[in-house]
PDB file of C-alpha atoms and ligand atoms in Angstrom:
ATOM      1  CA  MET A   1      -1.775 -41.678 -22.338  1.00 86.00           C
ATOM      2  CA  LEU A   2      -3.689 -41.164 -19.089  1.00 96.00           C
ATOM      3  CA  THR A   3      -7.065 -42.843 -18.785  1.00 97.00           C
ATOM      4  CA  LEU A   4      -9.468 -42.700 -15.876  1.00 98.00           C
ATOM      5  CA  SER A   5     -12.132 -45.336 -15.932  1.00 98.00           C
ATOM      6  CA  ASN A   6     -15.220 -45.369 -13.774  1.00 98.00           C
ATOM      7  CA  LEU A   7     -13.267 -43.626 -11.024  1.00 98.00           C
ATOM      8  CA  THR A   8     -15.020 -43.025  -7.708  1.00 98.00           C
ATOM      9  CA  THR A   9     -13.268 -41.390  -4.750  1.00 98.00           C
ATOM     10  CA  THR A  10     -14.963 -40.971  -1.409  1.00 97.00           C
ATOM     11  CA  TYR A  11     -14.172 -39.275   1.887  1.00 96.00           C
ATOM     12  CA  GLY A  12     -16.444 -41.048   4.341  1.00 95.00           C
ATOM     13  CA  PRO A  13     -19.963 -40.324   3.112  1.00 94.00           C
ATOM     14  CA  VAL A  14     -18.809 -37.682   0.562  1.00 95.00           C
ATOM     15  CA  ARG A  15     -18.496 -38.800  -3.054  1.00 96.00           C
ATOM     16  CA  ALA A  16     -15.825 -36.395  -4.322  1.00 98.00           C
ATOM     17  CA  LEU A  17     -15.561 -38.242  -7.661  1.00 98.00           C
ATOM     18  CA  ASP A  18     -18.445 -40.254  -9.000  1.00 97.00           C
ATOM     19  CA  SER A  19     -17.822 -42.752 -11.844  1.00 98.00           C
ATOM     20  CA  VAL A  20     -15.455 -40.474 -13.751  1.00 98.00           C
ATOM     21  CA  ASP A  21     -14.314 -41.447 -17.256  1.00 98.00           C
ATOM     22  CA  LEU A  22     -11.625 -39.276 -18.800  1.00 97.00           C
ATOM     23  CA  THR A  23      -8.867 -39.580 -21.393  1.00 97.00           C
ATOM     24  CA  VAL A  24      -5.937 -37.185 -21.328  1.00 97.00           C
ATOM     25  CA  GLU A  25      -4.117 -37.129 -24.641  1.00 95.00           C
ATOM     26  CA  THR A  26      -0.347 -37.014 -24.895  1.00 95.00           C
ATOM     27  CA  GLY A  27       1.130 -33.639 -25.768  1.00 95.00           C
ATOM     28  CA  ARG A  28      -2.114 -31.818 -25.027  1.00 97.00           C
ATOM     29  CA  ILE A  29      -3.534 -29.581 -22.326  1.00 98.00           C
ATOM     30  CA  THR A  30      -6.703 -30.952 -20.781  1.00 98.00           C
ATOM     31  CA  ALA A  31      -8.534 -28.502 -18.527  1.00 98.00           C
ATOM     32  CA  VAL A  32     -10.751 -29.800 -15.726  1.00 98.00           C
ATOM     33  CA  LEU A  33     -13.241 -27.083 -14.835  1.00 97.00           C
ATOM     34  CA  GLY A  34     -16.019 -26.719 -12.308  1.00 94.00           C
ATOM     35  CA  ALA A  35     -17.189 -24.836  -9.254  1.00 92.00           C
ATOM     36  CA  ASN A  36     -15.785 -24.984  -5.771  1.00 91.00           C
ATOM     37  CA  GLY A  37     -16.168 -28.503  -4.401  1.00 92.00           C
ATOM     38  CA  ALA A  38     -16.856 -30.077  -7.811  1.00 95.00           C
ATOM     39  CA  GLY A  39     -14.094 -32.614  -7.232  1.00 97.00           C
ATOM     40  CA  LYS A  40     -11.245 -31.126  -9.282  1.00 97.00           C
ATOM     41  CA  THR A  41      -8.588 -31.381  -6.582  1.00 97.00           C
ATOM     42  CA  SER A  42      -9.753 -34.894  -5.685  1.00 97.00           C
ATOM     43  CA  LEU A  43      -9.283 -35.896  -9.306  1.00 98.00           C
ATOM     44  CA  LEU A  44      -5.640 -34.773  -9.309  1.00 97.00           C
ATOM     45  CA  ARG A  45      -5.005 -36.349  -5.919  1.00 96.00           C
ATOM     46  CA  THR A  46      -6.437 -39.639  -7.099  1.00 96.00           C
ATOM     47  CA  VAL A  47      -4.313 -39.606 -10.272  1.00 96.00           C
ATOM     48  CA  SER A  48      -1.097 -38.901  -8.395  1.00 93.00           C
ATOM     49  CA  GLY A  49      -1.782 -41.524  -5.732  1.00 93.00           C
ATOM     50  CA  LEU A  50      -2.327 -39.167  -2.794  1.00 93.00           C
ATOM     51  CA  VAL A  51      -5.748 -40.729  -2.301  1.00 94.00           C
ATOM     52  CA  ARG A  52      -6.948 -44.177  -3.227  1.00 95.00           C
ATOM     53  CA  PRO A  53     -10.143 -44.455  -5.247  1.00 97.00           C
ATOM     54  CA  ALA A  54     -13.018 -46.542  -3.903  1.00 97.00           C
ATOM     55  CA  THR A  55     -13.523 -48.049  -7.370  1.00 97.00           C
ATOM     56  CA  GLY A  56     -12.230 -47.645 -10.900  1.00 98.00           C
ATOM     57  CA  THR A  57      -8.818 -47.468 -12.518  1.00 97.00           C
ATOM     58  CA  VAL A  58      -6.087 -44.998 -13.457  1.00 97.00           C
ATOM     59  CA  THR A  59      -4.003 -46.138 -16.432  1.00 96.00           C
ATOM     60  CA  LEU A  60      -0.821 -44.391 -17.517  1.00 95.00           C
ATOM     61  CA  ASP A  61       0.745 -45.389 -20.819  1.00 92.00           C
ATOM     62  CA  GLY A  62      -1.027 -48.731 -20.672  1.00 93.00           C
ATOM     63  CA  THR A  63      -0.011 -49.518 -17.075  1.00 94.00           C
ATOM     64  CA  ASP A  64      -2.623 -49.739 -14.340  1.00 95.00           C
ATOM     65  CA  ILE A  65      -1.306 -47.397 -11.627  1.00 95.00           C
ATOM     66  CA  THR A  66      -4.451 -47.303  -9.468  1.00 95.00           C
ATOM     67  CA  GLY A  67      -3.431 -46.927  -5.840  1.00 87.00           C
ATOM     68  CA  ALA A  68       0.299 -47.005  -6.647  1.00 90.00           C
ATOM     69  CA  PRO A  69       2.307 -45.338  -3.869  1.00 87.00           C
ATOM     70  CA  VAL A  70       2.690 -41.602  -4.264  1.00 85.00           C
ATOM     71  CA  GLU A  71       6.487 -41.986  -3.889  1.00 84.00           C
ATOM     72  CA  SER A  72       6.561 -43.728  -7.263  1.00 88.00           C
ATOM     73  CA  MET A  73       4.917 -40.773  -8.993  1.00 88.00           C
ATOM     74  CA  VAL A  74       8.146 -39.034 -10.091  1.00 86.00           C
ATOM     75  CA  HIS A  75       9.609 -42.295 -11.310  1.00 87.00           C
ATOM     76  CA  ARG A  76       6.473 -42.814 -13.416  1.00 89.00           C
ATOM     77  CA  GLY A  77       6.978 -39.401 -15.027  1.00 91.00           C
ATOM     78  CA  MET A  78       4.338 -37.431 -13.171  1.00 94.00           C
ATOM     79  CA  ALA A  79       4.738 -34.134 -11.377  1.00 94.00           C
ATOM     80  CA  HIS A  80       1.935 -32.736  -9.224  1.00 94.00           C
ATOM     81  CA  VAL A  81       1.832 -29.014  -8.429  1.00 94.00           C
ATOM     82  CA  PRO A  82      -0.788 -28.707  -5.691  1.00 90.00           C
ATOM     83  CA  GLU A  83      -2.891 -25.664  -4.971  1.00 90.00           C
ATOM     84  CA  GLY A  84      -1.199 -23.213  -2.613  1.00 83.00           C
ATOM     85  CA  ARG A  85       2.268 -22.729  -4.131  1.00 83.00           C
ATOM     86  CA  GLY A  86       4.127 -24.551  -1.379  1.00 85.00           C
ATOM     87  CA  VAL A  87       7.787 -23.623  -1.359  1.00 89.00           C
ATOM     88  CA  ILE A  88      10.369 -23.838   1.397  1.00 89.00           C
ATOM     89  CA  ALA A  89      10.163 -20.227   2.506  1.00 89.00           C
ATOM     90  CA  GLU A  90      13.626 -19.890   4.074  1.00 92.00           C
ATOM     91  CA  LEU A  91      15.458 -21.465   1.140  1.00 95.00           C
ATOM     92  CA  THR A  92      16.478 -19.453  -1.885  1.00 96.00           C
ATOM     93  CA  VAL A  93      14.829 -19.809  -5.277  1.00 97.00           C
ATOM     94  CA  GLU A  94      17.794 -21.831  -6.501  1.00 97.00           C
ATOM     95  CA  GLU A  95      17.779 -24.127  -3.463  1.00 96.00           C
ATOM     96  CA  ASN A  96      14.074 -24.808  -4.014  1.00 95.00           C
ATOM     97  CA  LEU A  97      14.763 -25.619  -7.662  1.00 96.00           C
ATOM     98  CA  ARG A  98      17.582 -27.998  -6.712  1.00 95.00           C
ATOM     99  CA  LEU A  99      15.060 -29.972  -4.655  1.00 90.00           C
ATOM    100  CA  GLY A 100      12.988 -30.480  -7.810  1.00 85.00           C
ATOM    101  CA  ALA A 101      16.048 -31.488  -9.781  1.00 85.00           C
ATOM    102  CA  ARG A 102      16.739 -34.275  -7.262  1.00 85.00           C
ATOM    103  CA  GLY A 103      13.619 -36.027  -8.531  1.00 78.00           C
ATOM    104  CA  ALA A 104      15.148 -36.258 -11.997  1.00 79.00           C
ATOM    105  CA  ALA A 105      17.569 -38.908 -10.713  1.00 76.00           C
ATOM    106  CA  LYS A 106      14.617 -41.280 -10.631  1.00 78.00           C
ATOM    107  CA  ARG A 107      13.948 -40.759 -14.355  1.00 80.00           C
ATOM    108  CA  PRO A 108      15.740 -42.385 -17.283  1.00 82.00           C
ATOM    109  CA  SER A 109      18.581 -40.059 -18.324  1.00 79.00           C
ATOM    110  CA  ASP A 110      17.327 -40.049 -21.913  1.00 78.00           C
ATOM    111  CA  ALA A 111      13.733 -39.207 -20.931  1.00 76.00           C
ATOM    112  CA  PRO A 112      12.634 -36.273 -23.106  1.00 77.00           C
ATOM    113  CA  ALA A 113      12.252 -33.144 -20.997  1.00 87.00           C
ATOM    114  CA  PRO A 114      11.984 -29.463 -21.815  1.00 88.00           C
ATOM    115  CA  VAL A 115      13.697 -28.436 -18.568  1.00 91.00           C
ATOM    116  CA  ARG A 116      16.791 -30.461 -17.683  1.00 91.00           C
ATOM    117  CA  THR A 117      19.000 -27.912 -15.923  1.00 93.00           C
ATOM    118  CA  LEU A 118      18.686 -24.848 -13.730  1.00 96.00           C
ATOM    119  CA  ASP A 119      19.727 -22.763 -16.743  1.00 96.00           C
ATOM    120  CA  ASP A 120      16.821 -24.216 -18.730  1.00 95.00           C
ATOM    121  CA  ALA A 121      14.497 -23.175 -15.903  1.00 96.00           C
ATOM    122  CA  TYR A 122      15.953 -19.654 -15.850  1.00 97.00           C
ATOM    123  CA  ARG A 123      15.615 -19.354 -19.630  1.00 95.00           C
ATOM    124  CA  LEU A 124      11.960 -20.318 -19.370  1.00 94.00           C
ATOM    125  CA  PHE A 125      11.314 -18.096 -16.324  1.00 96.00           C
ATOM    126  CA  PRO A 126      13.840 -15.232 -16.497  1.00 96.00           C
ATOM    127  CA  VAL A 127      12.428 -13.649 -13.335  1.00 96.00           C
ATOM    128  CA  LEU A 128      13.528 -16.728 -11.366  1.00 97.00           C
ATOM    129  CA  GLY A 129      17.060 -16.260 -12.697  1.00 97.00           C
ATOM    130  CA  ASP A 130      16.988 -12.630 -11.584  1.00 97.00           C
ATOM    131  CA  ARG A 131      15.872 -13.712  -8.133  1.00 97.00           C
ATOM    132  CA  ARG A 132      17.829 -16.944  -7.785  1.00 97.00           C
ATOM    133  CA  ASN A 133      19.469 -15.894  -4.492  1.00 98.00           C
ATOM    134  CA  ALA A 134      16.313 -14.449  -2.932  1.00 97.00           C
ATOM    135  CA  GLN A 135      14.579 -16.368  -0.176  1.00 96.00           C
ATOM    136  CA  ALA A 136      11.385 -17.877  -1.504  1.00 96.00           C
ATOM    137  CA  HIS A 137       9.177 -16.049   1.006  1.00 95.00           C
ATOM    138  CA  THR A 138      10.120 -12.737  -0.611  1.00 96.00           C
ATOM    139  CA  LEU A 139       8.608 -13.707  -3.978  1.00 96.00           C
ATOM    140  CA  SER A 140       5.312 -12.368  -5.298  1.00 95.00           C
ATOM    141  CA  GLY A 141       2.431 -14.794  -5.872  1.00 95.00           C
ATOM    142  CA  GLY A 142       3.175 -14.989  -9.584  1.00 95.00           C
ATOM    143  CA  GLU A 143       6.877 -15.619  -9.004  1.00 96.00           C
ATOM    144  CA  ARG A 144       6.037 -18.332  -6.497  1.00 96.00           C
ATOM    145  CA  GLN A 145       3.723 -19.981  -9.013  1.00 96.00           C
ATOM    146  CA  MET A 146       6.529 -19.930 -11.574  1.00 96.00           C
ATOM    147  CA  LEU A 147       8.889 -21.408  -8.982  1.00 97.00           C
ATOM    148  CA  VAL A 148       6.635 -24.371  -8.180  1.00 97.00           C
ATOM    149  CA  ILE A 149       6.064 -25.061 -11.883  1.00 97.00           C
ATOM    150  CA  ALA A 150       9.793 -24.816 -12.651  1.00 96.00           C
ATOM    151  CA  ARG A 151      10.582 -27.061  -9.689  1.00 96.00           C
ATOM    152  CA  ALA A 152       8.097 -29.654 -10.939  1.00 95.00           C
ATOM    153  CA  LEU A 153       9.503 -29.491 -14.492  1.00 95.00           C
ATOM    154  CA  LEU A 154      13.012 -30.153 -13.186  1.00 94.00           C
ATOM    155  CA  SER A 155      11.891 -33.630 -12.140  1.00 92.00           C
ATOM    156  CA  ARG A 156      11.517 -34.261 -15.923  1.00 92.00           C
ATOM    157  CA  PRO A 157       7.865 -35.278 -16.007  1.00 93.00           C
ATOM    158  CA  THR A 158       5.959 -36.311 -19.108  1.00 93.00           C
ATOM    159  CA  LEU A 159       2.680 -35.523 -17.320  1.00 96.00           C
ATOM    160  CA  LEU A 160       2.271 -32.308 -15.343  1.00 96.00           C
ATOM    161  CA  LEU A 161      -0.688 -32.029 -12.954  1.00 97.00           C
ATOM    162  CA  LEU A 162      -1.491 -28.412 -12.099  1.00 98.00           C
ATOM    163  CA  ASP A 163      -4.016 -27.424  -9.432  1.00 97.00           C
ATOM    164  CA  GLU A 164      -5.474 -23.890  -9.759  1.00 96.00           C
ATOM    165  CA  PRO A 165      -2.303 -22.086 -10.840  1.00 96.00           C
ATOM    166  CA  SER A 166      -4.248 -18.856 -11.490  1.00 96.00           C
ATOM    167  CA  LEU A 167      -5.777 -18.577  -8.013  1.00 94.00           C
ATOM    168  CA  GLY A 168      -5.389 -15.063  -6.609  1.00 91.00           C
ATOM    169  CA  LEU A 169      -3.082 -13.815  -9.365  1.00 95.00           C
ATOM    170  CA  ALA A 170      -3.584 -10.646 -11.424  1.00 94.00           C
ATOM    171  CA  PRO A 171      -4.975 -11.347 -14.930  1.00 95.00           C
ATOM    172  CA  ARG A 172      -1.744 -10.109 -16.546  1.00 95.00           C
ATOM    173  CA  ILE A 173       0.335 -12.617 -14.557  1.00 95.00           C
ATOM    174  CA  VAL A 174      -2.121 -15.441 -15.283  1.00 96.00           C
ATOM    175  CA  ALA A 175      -1.866 -14.663 -19.012  1.00 96.00           C
ATOM    176  CA  GLN A 176       1.931 -14.712 -18.796  1.00 95.00           C
ATOM    177  CA  ILE A 177       2.057 -18.091 -17.012  1.00 96.00           C
ATOM    178  CA  PHE A 178      -0.560 -19.647 -19.282  1.00 97.00           C
ATOM    179  CA  ASP A 179       1.205 -18.415 -22.444  1.00 96.00           C
ATOM    180  CA  LEU A 180       4.345 -20.035 -21.190  1.00 95.00           C
ATOM    181  CA  LEU A 181       2.544 -23.321 -20.578  1.00 96.00           C
ATOM    182  CA  ARG A 182       1.060 -23.211 -24.056  1.00 96.00           C
ATOM    183  CA  THR A 183       4.491 -22.698 -25.644  1.00 94.00           C
ATOM    184  CA  LEU A 184       6.079 -25.367 -23.476  1.00 94.00           C
ATOM    185  CA  VAL A 185       3.505 -27.947 -24.501  1.00 95.00           C
ATOM    186  CA  ALA A 186       3.668 -26.981 -28.192  1.00 94.00           C
ATOM    187  CA  ASP A 187       7.468 -27.186 -28.216  1.00 92.00           C
ATOM    188  CA  SER A 188       8.084 -30.212 -26.049  1.00 91.00           C
ATOM    189  CA  GLY A 189       5.121 -32.562 -26.216  1.00 89.00           C
ATOM    190  CA  LEU A 190       4.583 -32.357 -22.450  1.00 94.00           C
ATOM    191  CA  THR A 191       1.105 -33.464 -21.336  1.00 96.00           C
ATOM    192  CA  VAL A 192      -0.761 -31.190 -18.919  1.00 97.00           C
ATOM    193  CA  LEU A 193      -3.802 -31.896 -16.775  1.00 98.00           C
ATOM    194  CA  LEU A 194      -4.878 -28.449 -15.598  1.00 98.00           C
ATOM    195  CA  VAL A 195      -7.472 -27.963 -12.876  1.00 97.00           C
ATOM    196  CA  GLU A 196      -8.993 -24.480 -12.880  1.00 96.00           C
ATOM    197  CA  GLN A 197     -11.955 -22.492 -11.632  1.00 93.00           C
ATOM    198  CA  ASN A 198     -10.867 -19.781 -14.067  1.00 94.00           C
ATOM    199  CA  ALA A 199     -12.501 -21.449 -17.075  1.00 95.00           C
ATOM    200  CA  ARG A 200     -11.974 -18.573 -19.476  1.00 95.00           C
ATOM    201  CA  SER A 201      -8.190 -18.505 -19.018  1.00 96.00           C
ATOM    202  CA  ALA A 202      -7.854 -22.288 -18.926  1.00 97.00           C
ATOM    203  CA  LEU A 203      -9.813 -22.680 -22.174  1.00 97.00           C
ATOM    204  CA  SER A 204      -7.627 -20.084 -23.861  1.00 96.00           C
ATOM    205  CA  ILE A 205      -4.737 -22.586 -23.809  1.00 97.00           C
ATOM    206  CA  ALA A 206      -6.437 -25.991 -23.435  1.00 98.00           C
ATOM    207  CA  HIS A 207      -7.160 -28.443 -26.231  1.00 98.00           C
ATOM    208  CA  THR A 208      -9.919 -30.225 -24.316  1.00 98.00           C
ATOM    209  CA  GLY A 209     -12.235 -29.076 -21.536  1.00 97.00           C
ATOM    210  CA  VAL A 210     -13.933 -31.320 -19.016  1.00 97.00           C
ATOM    211  CA  VAL A 211     -16.560 -29.956 -16.649  1.00 97.00           C
ATOM    212  CA  LEU A 212     -17.119 -31.609 -13.273  1.00 97.00           C
ATOM    213  CA  ASN A 213     -20.225 -31.073 -11.195  1.00 95.00           C
ATOM    214  CA  LEU A 214     -20.646 -32.783  -7.820  1.00 95.00           C
ATOM    215  CA  GLY A 215     -17.981 -35.315  -8.767  1.00 97.00           C
ATOM    216  CA  LYS A 216     -19.491 -36.235 -12.134  1.00 97.00           C
ATOM    217  CA  VAL A 217     -18.243 -35.393 -15.607  1.00 98.00           C
ATOM    218  CA  VAL A 218     -21.056 -33.378 -17.181  1.00 96.00           C
ATOM    219  CA  VAL A 219     -19.275 -32.126 -20.319  1.00 96.00           C
ATOM    220  CA  THR A 220     -16.253 -33.297 -22.327  1.00 97.00           C
ATOM    221  CA  GLU A 221     -15.610 -31.134 -25.372  1.00 96.00           C
ATOM    222  CA  SER A 222     -12.844 -29.617 -27.427  1.00 97.00           C
ATOM    223  CA  ALA A 223     -11.805 -26.322 -25.894  1.00 97.00           C
ATOM    224  CA  GLU A 224     -12.700 -24.607 -29.140  1.00 96.00           C
ATOM    225  CA  VAL A 225     -16.325 -25.753 -28.918  1.00 96.00           C
ATOM    226  CA  LEU A 226     -16.525 -24.693 -25.273  1.00 95.00           C
ATOM    227  CA  ARG A 227     -15.049 -21.270 -26.055  1.00 94.00           C
ATOM    228  CA  ASN A 228     -17.505 -20.646 -28.873  1.00 94.00           C
ATOM    229  CA  ASP A 229     -20.721 -22.191 -27.605  1.00 93.00           C
ATOM    230  CA  ALA A 230     -22.468 -19.532 -25.538  1.00 92.00           C
ATOM    231  CA  THR A 231     -25.117 -21.965 -24.267  1.00 92.00           C
ATOM    232  CA  LEU A 232     -22.526 -24.407 -22.925  1.00 90.00           C
ATOM    233  CA  ARG A 233     -20.501 -21.567 -21.448  1.00 91.00           C
ATOM    234  CA  HIS A 234     -23.484 -19.980 -19.705  1.00 91.00           C
ATOM    235  CA  SER A 235     -24.848 -23.307 -18.479  1.00 89.00           C
ATOM    236  CA  TYR A 236     -21.638 -24.751 -17.096  1.00 88.00           C
ATOM    237  CA  LEU A 237     -18.867 -22.201 -16.933  1.00 89.00           C
ATOM    238  CA  GLY A 238     -20.465 -18.947 -15.885  1.00 84.00           C
ATOM    239  CA  PHE A 239     -18.964 -16.698 -18.551  1.00 86.00           C
TER     240      PHE A 239
HETATM  241  P1  ATP B 301     -11.892 -26.456  -4.670  1.00 65.51           P
HETATM  242  O1  ATP B 301     -11.869 -25.567  -5.836  1.00 65.51           O
HETATM  243  O2  ATP B 301     -12.559 -25.868  -3.467  1.00 65.51           O
HETATM  244  O3  ATP B 301     -10.559 -27.092  -4.343  1.00 65.51           O
HETATM  245  P2  ATP B 301     -12.631 -28.905  -5.934  1.00 65.51           P
HETATM  246  O4  ATP B 301     -13.450 -28.876  -7.170  1.00 65.51           O
HETATM  247  O5  ATP B 301     -11.177 -29.077  -6.080  1.00 65.51           O
HETATM  248  O6  ATP B 301     -12.901 -27.623  -5.083  1.00 65.51           O
HETATM  249  P3  ATP B 301     -12.509 -31.047  -4.048  1.00 65.51           P
HETATM  250  O7  ATP B 301     -11.569 -30.284  -3.174  1.00 65.51           O
HETATM  251  O8  ATP B 301     -11.991 -32.192  -4.798  1.00 65.51           O
HETATM  252  O9  ATP B 301     -13.237 -30.059  -5.062  1.00 65.51           O
HETATM  253  O10 ATP B 301     -13.741 -31.502  -3.138  1.00 65.51           O
HETATM  254  C1  ATP B 301     -14.804 -32.337  -3.598  1.00 65.51           C
HETATM  255  C2  ATP B 301     -15.703 -32.685  -2.426  1.00 65.51           C
HETATM  256  O11 ATP B 301     -14.998 -33.486  -1.488  1.00 65.51           O
HETATM  257  C3  ATP B 301     -16.207 -31.474  -1.642  1.00 65.51           C
HETATM  258  O12 ATP B 301     -17.501 -31.750  -1.211  1.00 65.51           O
HETATM  259  C4  ATP B 301     -15.257 -31.406  -0.463  1.00 65.51           C
HETATM  260  O13 ATP B 301     -15.863 -30.795   0.646  1.00 65.51           O
HETATM  261  C5  ATP B 301     -14.966 -32.867  -0.208  1.00 65.51           C
HETATM  262  N1  ATP B 301     -13.623 -33.103   0.346  1.00 65.51           N
HETATM  263  C6  ATP B 301     -12.446 -32.767  -0.227  1.00 65.51           C
HETATM  264  N2  ATP B 301     -11.407 -33.169   0.520  1.00 65.51           N
HETATM  265  C7  ATP B 301     -11.938 -33.770   1.620  1.00 65.51           C
HETATM  266  C8  ATP B 301     -11.395 -34.402   2.789  1.00 65.51           C
HETATM  267  N3  ATP B 301     -10.082 -34.508   2.955  1.00 65.51           N
HETATM  268  N4  ATP B 301     -12.257 -34.905   3.679  1.00 65.51           N
HETATM  269  C9  ATP B 301     -13.597 -34.819   3.503  1.00 65.51           C
HETATM  270  N5  ATP B 301     -14.184 -34.249   2.435  1.00 65.51           N
HETATM  271  C10 ATP B 301     -13.373 -33.722   1.505  1.00 65.51           C
END
């Protein structure tokens, strides 16, 4: 459904992405792995239109969306959860979620979506229901991560772009969030492009793993092969 073809993104002299080819299959989790500075965030930002590539194309469901304005992202069925868990700190959990739900107005009303209402979001993330009237700045890191994912899902995307959701979270919380993502994708057919430095956790739920190094794709494999091949893991993933 999402295809990147010969994609190169530069910041002045820096080549953050260098001739990247990648296919993200519908209803699957594709994990983009790699060290700090490998180009993972640039890849997501190029897909969602936050930065324009120097060359190459981004195709979504057969439509060339290269360089399309970022404002059209929600309408095209994409939701981007950037690194950093940005929420509006003074607003409550529910008020933050309502902001995400506003995006849904730009989507066809019959668009399939696992999370259509606030109640759906609270069923998926019960802790957010418990804390619906709490100001967002009082949440823990894990709760905040759940909030930004729930907020993104309320815009009814078919493609969810997630940047480093595990960063700084305790392993138990990471496992909880990743299990939820796995179930969501299995049950709803949502497509997820997951950027992670935490390769071990990402590969535990991904179908496909892609390793970036200095902006280039150096490995594309099924997650199962990457999990089981010690040589690949040691060479590229450090575990
Ligand atoms: P991280 O895990 O640190 O976010 P990453 O794999 O996501 O790393 P990117 O953030 O995409 O990598 O960075 C790729 C390269 O582009 C790095 O060399 C980085 O320093 C550079 N870069 C990223 N953003 C900018 C920018 N706005 N201006 C200049 N250089 C940038």
